[in-house]
Amino acid sequence: MKRPLLVANWKMHKDQAECRAFVRGLLEAGGVGECAVVLCPPFTALEATGRALVGTGLTLGAQDVHWEEQGAFTGEISVPMLKACGCEYVIVGHSERRRIMGETDGMVQLKFKAAWAGTLTPILCVGETREERQQGNTRQVVGKQLELALAGSRRDAVPPAIVAYEPVWAIGSGVAATAAEAGEMARFIGDELRRRGSPSNQRILYGGSVHPQNIGEFMAQPGIDGALVGGASLDPHVFAALAAAAGRCR
Ligand code: 13P
């Protein structure tokens, strides 16, 4: 049985001191039990958070990455830079970057490949808008996002990756997908990955308005291995409660 995986996406929240305080607070609140946890602070707090995580068993991830190793890309951060800060994971293709920052499927593909080539595990985000779901196009949209992100990867060598199903309409809205909706899409994503010859250690997460009261329903769904958490990951006590609830489901 895989350990539940919780990825905390802090988005544009927390400076260095606040990140350190979170780690202290989480440990004081009882830690994360049997869950595997990745904390994704803003770039400016990666190093401070990484230092605070030493010896805790928790791991570090970044929220984005550029695909080139170095060069004239003002404001961008590369895979080697993230690795030098202690990152093991990186979120790729979050819907906020796709929608607000204009990130295209082509860019997501380059980032996904660069992360994998640089031995950072990519956490690929996919998900449909409310309109796309209402039009019955959820599988088509998510399938296409997956296909484009993985395009060019050798069929027999799809990298070990984490895929987060995050319906855009559920993010930060307080209205999560139902467990059945999330489970159905997680199994669809798992089937798509296997069809491309992906290794069996793929993990599929659900993200979008996850909190301690609903995590159990998601974890009970076959095919869902954990959660990508925004708002409920900001407070160490809430996050500890979330981890405890996730741990109880396995
Ligand atoms: P919320 O948990 O705040 O809905 O955010 C989800 C998310 O975007 C995580 O990446």
Short mmCIF file of C-alpha atoms and ligand atoms in Angstrom, two decimals:
data_model
loop_
_atom_site.label_atom_id
_atom_site.label_comp_id
_atom_site.label_asym_id
_atom_site.label_seq_id
_atom_site.Cartn_x
_atom_site.Cartn_y
_atom_site.Cartn_z
CA MET A 1 0.00 0.00 0.00
CA LYS A 2 1.40 3.40 -0.99
CA ARG A 3 1.70 6.04 1.71
CA PRO A 4 -0.76 8.89 1.14
CA LEU A 5 1.08 11.77 -0.55
CA LEU A 6 0.20 15.34 0.39
CA VAL A 7 1.67 18.22 -1.60
CA ALA A 8 1.32 21.67 -0.03
CA ASN A 9 1.21 24.41 -2.66
CA TRP A 10 1.67 27.67 -0.78
CA LYS A 11 1.34 29.76 -3.96
CA MET A 12 2.33 33.40 -3.30
CA HIS A 13 2.13 33.10 0.49
CA LYS A 14 4.77 33.08 3.25
CA ASP A 15 8.23 34.63 3.55
CA GLN A 16 11.23 32.75 4.95
CA ALA A 17 10.35 33.28 8.61
CA GLU A 18 6.75 32.23 8.03
CA CYS A 19 7.87 29.06 6.25
CA ARG A 20 10.21 28.16 9.11
CA ALA A 21 7.41 28.86 11.59
CA PHE A 22 5.11 26.57 9.61
CA VAL A 23 7.56 23.66 9.85
CA ARG A 24 7.98 24.20 13.60
CA GLY A 25 4.22 24.48 14.03
CA LEU A 26 3.56 21.33 12.02
CA LEU A 27 6.01 19.28 14.09
CA GLU A 28 4.53 20.68 17.33
CA ALA A 29 1.05 19.83 16.06
CA GLY A 30 2.07 16.19 15.75
CA GLY A 31 3.67 16.05 12.30
CA VAL A 32 2.22 14.22 9.33
CA GLY A 33 2.01 10.65 10.64
CA GLU A 34 2.39 8.10 7.89
CA CYS A 35 1.85 10.55 5.02
CA ALA A 36 4.60 11.47 2.59
CA VAL A 37 4.67 15.26 2.35
CA VAL A 38 6.11 17.76 -0.14
CA LEU A 39 6.11 21.45 0.83
CA CYS A 40 6.20 23.92 -2.07
CA PRO A 41 7.01 27.43 -0.82
CA PRO A 42 7.68 30.45 -3.04
CA PHE A 43 11.15 30.52 -4.66
CA THR A 44 12.43 33.08 -2.14
CA ALA A 45 11.78 30.72 0.77
CA LEU A 46 13.01 27.45 -0.78
CA GLU A 47 16.39 27.47 0.87
CA ALA A 48 15.11 28.51 4.30
CA THR A 49 12.37 25.88 4.16
CA GLY A 50 14.82 23.23 2.95
CA ARG A 51 17.06 23.90 5.94
CA ALA A 52 14.10 23.68 8.30
CA LEU A 53 13.14 20.32 6.80
CA VAL A 54 16.49 18.60 7.41
CA GLY A 55 15.89 15.51 9.54
CA THR A 56 12.09 15.82 9.46
CA GLY A 57 11.40 13.34 6.66
CA LEU A 58 9.39 16.01 4.83
CA THR A 59 10.52 16.98 1.34
CA LEU A 60 10.81 20.16 -0.68
CA GLY A 61 9.27 21.13 -4.00
CA ALA A 62 9.04 24.24 -6.15
CA GLN A 63 5.94 25.73 -7.74
CA ASP A 64 7.36 26.23 -11.23
CA VAL A 65 10.54 25.90 -13.28
CA HIS A 66 12.01 27.05 -16.59
CA TRP A 67 13.10 24.43 -19.10
CA GLU A 68 16.54 25.84 -19.91
CA GLU A 69 19.46 25.25 -17.57
CA GLN A 70 20.68 28.84 -17.77
CA GLY A 71 20.64 31.86 -20.03
CA ALA A 72 18.96 35.17 -20.72
CA PHE A 73 15.54 34.40 -19.20
CA THR A 74 14.89 37.27 -16.82
CA GLY A 75 12.97 36.23 -13.75
CA GLU A 76 13.16 32.49 -14.44
CA ILE A 77 14.59 29.66 -12.31
CA SER A 78 16.15 26.45 -13.68
CA VAL A 79 16.12 22.81 -12.62
CA PRO A 80 19.75 22.88 -11.37
CA MET A 81 18.96 26.00 -9.30
CA LEU A 82 16.03 24.25 -7.67
CA LYS A 83 18.11 21.16 -7.00
CA ALA A 84 20.79 23.30 -5.40
CA CYS A 85 18.10 24.55 -2.97
CA GLY A 86 17.25 20.96 -2.04
CA CYS A 87 14.15 20.51 -4.17
CA GLU A 88 13.11 17.00 -5.15
CA TYR A 89 9.82 17.91 -6.82
CA VAL A 90 8.39 20.66 -8.97
CA ILE A 91 4.81 21.56 -9.83
CA VAL A 92 4.34 21.93 -13.58
CA GLY A 93 1.38 23.37 -15.47
CA HIS A 94 -0.69 24.58 -12.53
CA SER A 95 -3.93 26.07 -13.87
CA GLU A 96 -3.09 29.45 -12.31
CA ARG A 97 0.04 29.57 -14.44
CA ARG A 98 -1.83 28.38 -17.52
CA ARG A 99 -4.70 30.87 -17.06
CA ILE A 100 -3.09 33.90 -15.44
CA MET A 101 0.47 33.72 -16.77
CA GLY A 102 -0.42 32.43 -20.22
CA GLU A 103 1.50 29.17 -19.97
CA THR A 104 0.80 26.96 -22.99
CA ASP A 105 0.71 23.17 -23.31
CA GLY A 106 3.98 23.47 -25.25
CA MET A 107 5.66 25.22 -22.34
CA VAL A 108 4.25 22.66 -19.91
CA GLN A 109 5.75 19.91 -22.03
CA LEU A 110 9.20 21.55 -22.02
CA LYS A 111 9.05 22.03 -18.26
CA PHE A 112 7.90 18.48 -17.66
CA LYS A 113 10.74 17.07 -19.75
CA ALA A 114 13.35 19.38 -18.23
CA ALA A 115 12.31 18.41 -14.71
CA TRP A 116 12.43 14.73 -15.51
CA ALA A 117 15.77 15.00 -17.32
CA GLY A 118 17.16 16.84 -14.31
CA THR A 119 15.84 14.22 -11.88
CA LEU A 120 13.32 16.53 -10.27
CA THR A 121 10.01 14.69 -10.05
CA PRO A 122 7.39 16.70 -11.92
CA ILE A 123 3.94 17.13 -10.40
CA LEU A 124 1.89 17.70 -13.53
CA CYS A 125 -1.42 19.52 -13.06
CA VAL A 126 -4.34 18.86 -15.36
CA GLY A 127 -8.00 19.81 -15.10
CA GLU A 128 -11.00 21.19 -16.89
CA THR A 129 -12.91 24.45 -16.49
CA ARG A 130 -16.54 24.52 -15.37
CA GLU A 131 -17.70 25.19 -18.95
CA GLU A 132 -15.68 22.27 -20.29
CA ARG A 133 -17.26 19.97 -17.68
CA GLN A 134 -20.75 21.28 -18.38
CA GLN A 135 -20.19 20.60 -22.07
CA GLY A 136 -19.23 17.01 -21.27
CA ASN A 137 -15.64 17.50 -22.41
CA THR A 138 -13.80 16.70 -19.17
CA ARG A 139 -12.05 13.52 -20.35
CA GLN A 140 -11.21 15.02 -23.71
CA VAL A 141 -9.64 18.13 -22.13
CA VAL A 142 -7.67 16.24 -19.50
CA GLY A 143 -6.61 13.56 -21.98
CA LYS A 144 -5.31 16.24 -24.33
CA GLN A 145 -3.40 18.01 -21.55
CA LEU A 146 -1.76 14.71 -20.61
CA GLU A 147 -0.97 13.84 -24.19
CA LEU A 148 0.62 17.22 -24.89
CA ALA A 149 2.65 17.22 -21.67
CA LEU A 150 4.00 13.75 -22.41
CA ALA A 151 4.42 14.19 -26.17
CA GLY A 152 7.86 13.26 -27.31
CA SER A 153 8.55 11.14 -24.23
CA ARG A 154 9.48 7.64 -25.35
CA ARG A 155 6.49 5.33 -25.09
CA ASP A 156 8.46 2.82 -23.10
CA ALA A 157 10.06 5.43 -20.89
CA VAL A 158 7.41 7.73 -19.50
CA PRO A 159 9.09 9.23 -16.47
CA PRO A 160 7.99 8.49 -12.95
CA ALA A 161 5.75 11.46 -12.41
CA ILE A 162 2.95 12.62 -10.23
CA VAL A 163 -0.21 13.83 -11.90
CA ALA A 164 -2.61 16.07 -10.02
CA TYR A 165 -6.19 16.21 -11.23
CA GLU A 166 -7.24 19.74 -10.32
CA PRO A 167 -10.53 20.85 -11.84
CA VAL A 168 -10.16 24.60 -12.31
CA TRP A 169 -13.62 25.27 -10.88
CA ALA A 170 -12.75 23.52 -7.60
CA ILE A 171 -9.57 25.47 -6.90
CA GLY A 172 -9.98 27.98 -4.10
CA SER A 173 -13.74 27.94 -4.58
CA GLY A 174 -14.72 25.97 -1.51
CA VAL A 175 -16.60 23.63 -3.85
CA ALA A 176 -14.59 20.46 -4.25
CA ALA A 177 -15.31 17.83 -6.87
CA THR A 178 -17.30 14.95 -5.45
CA ALA A 179 -15.19 11.98 -4.47
CA ALA A 180 -16.85 10.01 -7.27
CA GLU A 181 -15.96 12.68 -9.87
CA ALA A 182 -12.37 12.88 -8.63
CA GLY A 183 -12.01 9.10 -8.45
CA GLU A 184 -13.35 8.63 -11.96
CA MET A 185 -10.85 11.12 -13.35
CA ALA A 186 -7.96 9.69 -11.33
CA ARG A 187 -8.66 6.25 -12.78
CA PHE A 188 -8.96 7.73 -16.28
CA ILE A 189 -5.55 9.43 -15.83
CA GLY A 190 -4.04 6.22 -14.48
CA ASP A 191 -5.36 4.29 -17.51
CA GLU A 192 -3.98 6.92 -19.89
CA LEU A 193 -0.56 6.77 -18.24
CA ARG A 194 -0.47 2.98 -18.31
CA ARG A 195 -1.51 3.03 -21.97
CA ARG A 196 1.66 5.06 -22.57
CA GLY A 197 3.73 2.45 -20.78
CA SER A 198 4.25 4.43 -17.61
CA PRO A 199 5.80 2.61 -14.66
CA SER A 200 3.50 1.35 -11.95
CA ASN A 201 4.83 3.81 -9.39
CA GLN A 202 2.84 6.69 -10.80
CA ARG A 203 0.87 8.61 -8.24
CA ILE A 204 -2.31 10.49 -8.91
CA LEU A 205 -3.50 13.27 -6.64
CA TYR A 206 -6.73 15.19 -6.38
CA GLY A 207 -6.60 18.96 -5.82
CA GLY A 208 -9.25 21.62 -5.33
CA SER A 209 -10.80 22.71 -2.00
CA VAL A 210 -9.38 19.75 -0.08
CA HIS A 211 -9.65 20.11 3.71
CA PRO A 212 -9.47 17.85 6.78
CA GLN A 213 -13.19 17.05 6.61
CA ASN A 214 -13.25 15.84 2.99
CA ILE A 215 -9.78 14.29 2.48
CA GLY A 216 -11.06 10.92 3.75
CA GLU A 217 -13.63 10.68 0.95
CA PHE A 218 -10.98 11.31 -1.68
CA MET A 219 -8.47 8.91 -0.17
CA ALA A 220 -11.14 6.19 -0.09
CA GLN A 221 -11.42 6.33 -3.89
CA PRO A 222 -9.43 3.67 -5.76
CA GLY A 223 -6.89 5.47 -7.95
CA ILE A 224 -6.38 8.51 -5.72
CA ASP A 225 -3.04 8.42 -3.91
CA GLY A 226 -3.13 11.79 -2.18
CA ALA A 227 -3.88 15.47 -2.57
CA LEU A 228 -2.46 18.74 -3.86
CA VAL A 229 -3.55 21.26 -1.27
CA GLY A 230 -3.68 25.05 -1.42
CA GLY A 231 -5.62 26.94 1.26
CA ALA A 232 -5.72 24.11 3.81
CA SER A 233 -1.93 23.76 3.68
CA LEU A 234 -1.20 27.27 4.97
CA ASP A 235 -1.95 26.67 8.65
CA PRO A 236 0.19 23.98 10.32
CA HIS A 237 -2.64 22.84 12.60
CA VAL A 238 -5.08 22.45 9.72
CA PHE A 239 -2.43 20.66 7.66
CA ALA A 240 -1.61 18.31 10.56
CA ALA A 241 -5.33 17.52 10.85
CA LEU A 242 -5.45 16.87 7.11
CA ALA A 243 -2.49 14.50 7.32
CA ALA A 244 -4.00 12.69 10.28
CA ALA A 245 -7.28 12.25 8.41
CA ALA A 246 -5.47 11.05 5.26
CA GLY A 247 -3.40 8.61 7.29
CA ARG A 248 -6.52 7.10 8.88
CA CYS A 249 -7.78 6.08 5.45
CA ARG A 250 -5.00 3.65 4.73
P1 13P B 1 -7.14 25.02 -2.85
O1 13P B 1 -6.82 23.82 -2.00
O2 13P B 1 -6.97 26.32 -2.12
O3 13P B 1 -8.47 24.89 -3.52
O4 13P B 1 -6.05 25.09 -4.02
C1 13P B 1 -5.81 23.95 -4.75
C2 13P B 1 -4.60 24.16 -5.56
O5 13P B 1 -4.59 24.95 -6.51
C3 13P B 1 -3.39 23.44 -5.20
O6 13P B 1 -2.44 23.52 -6.21
#
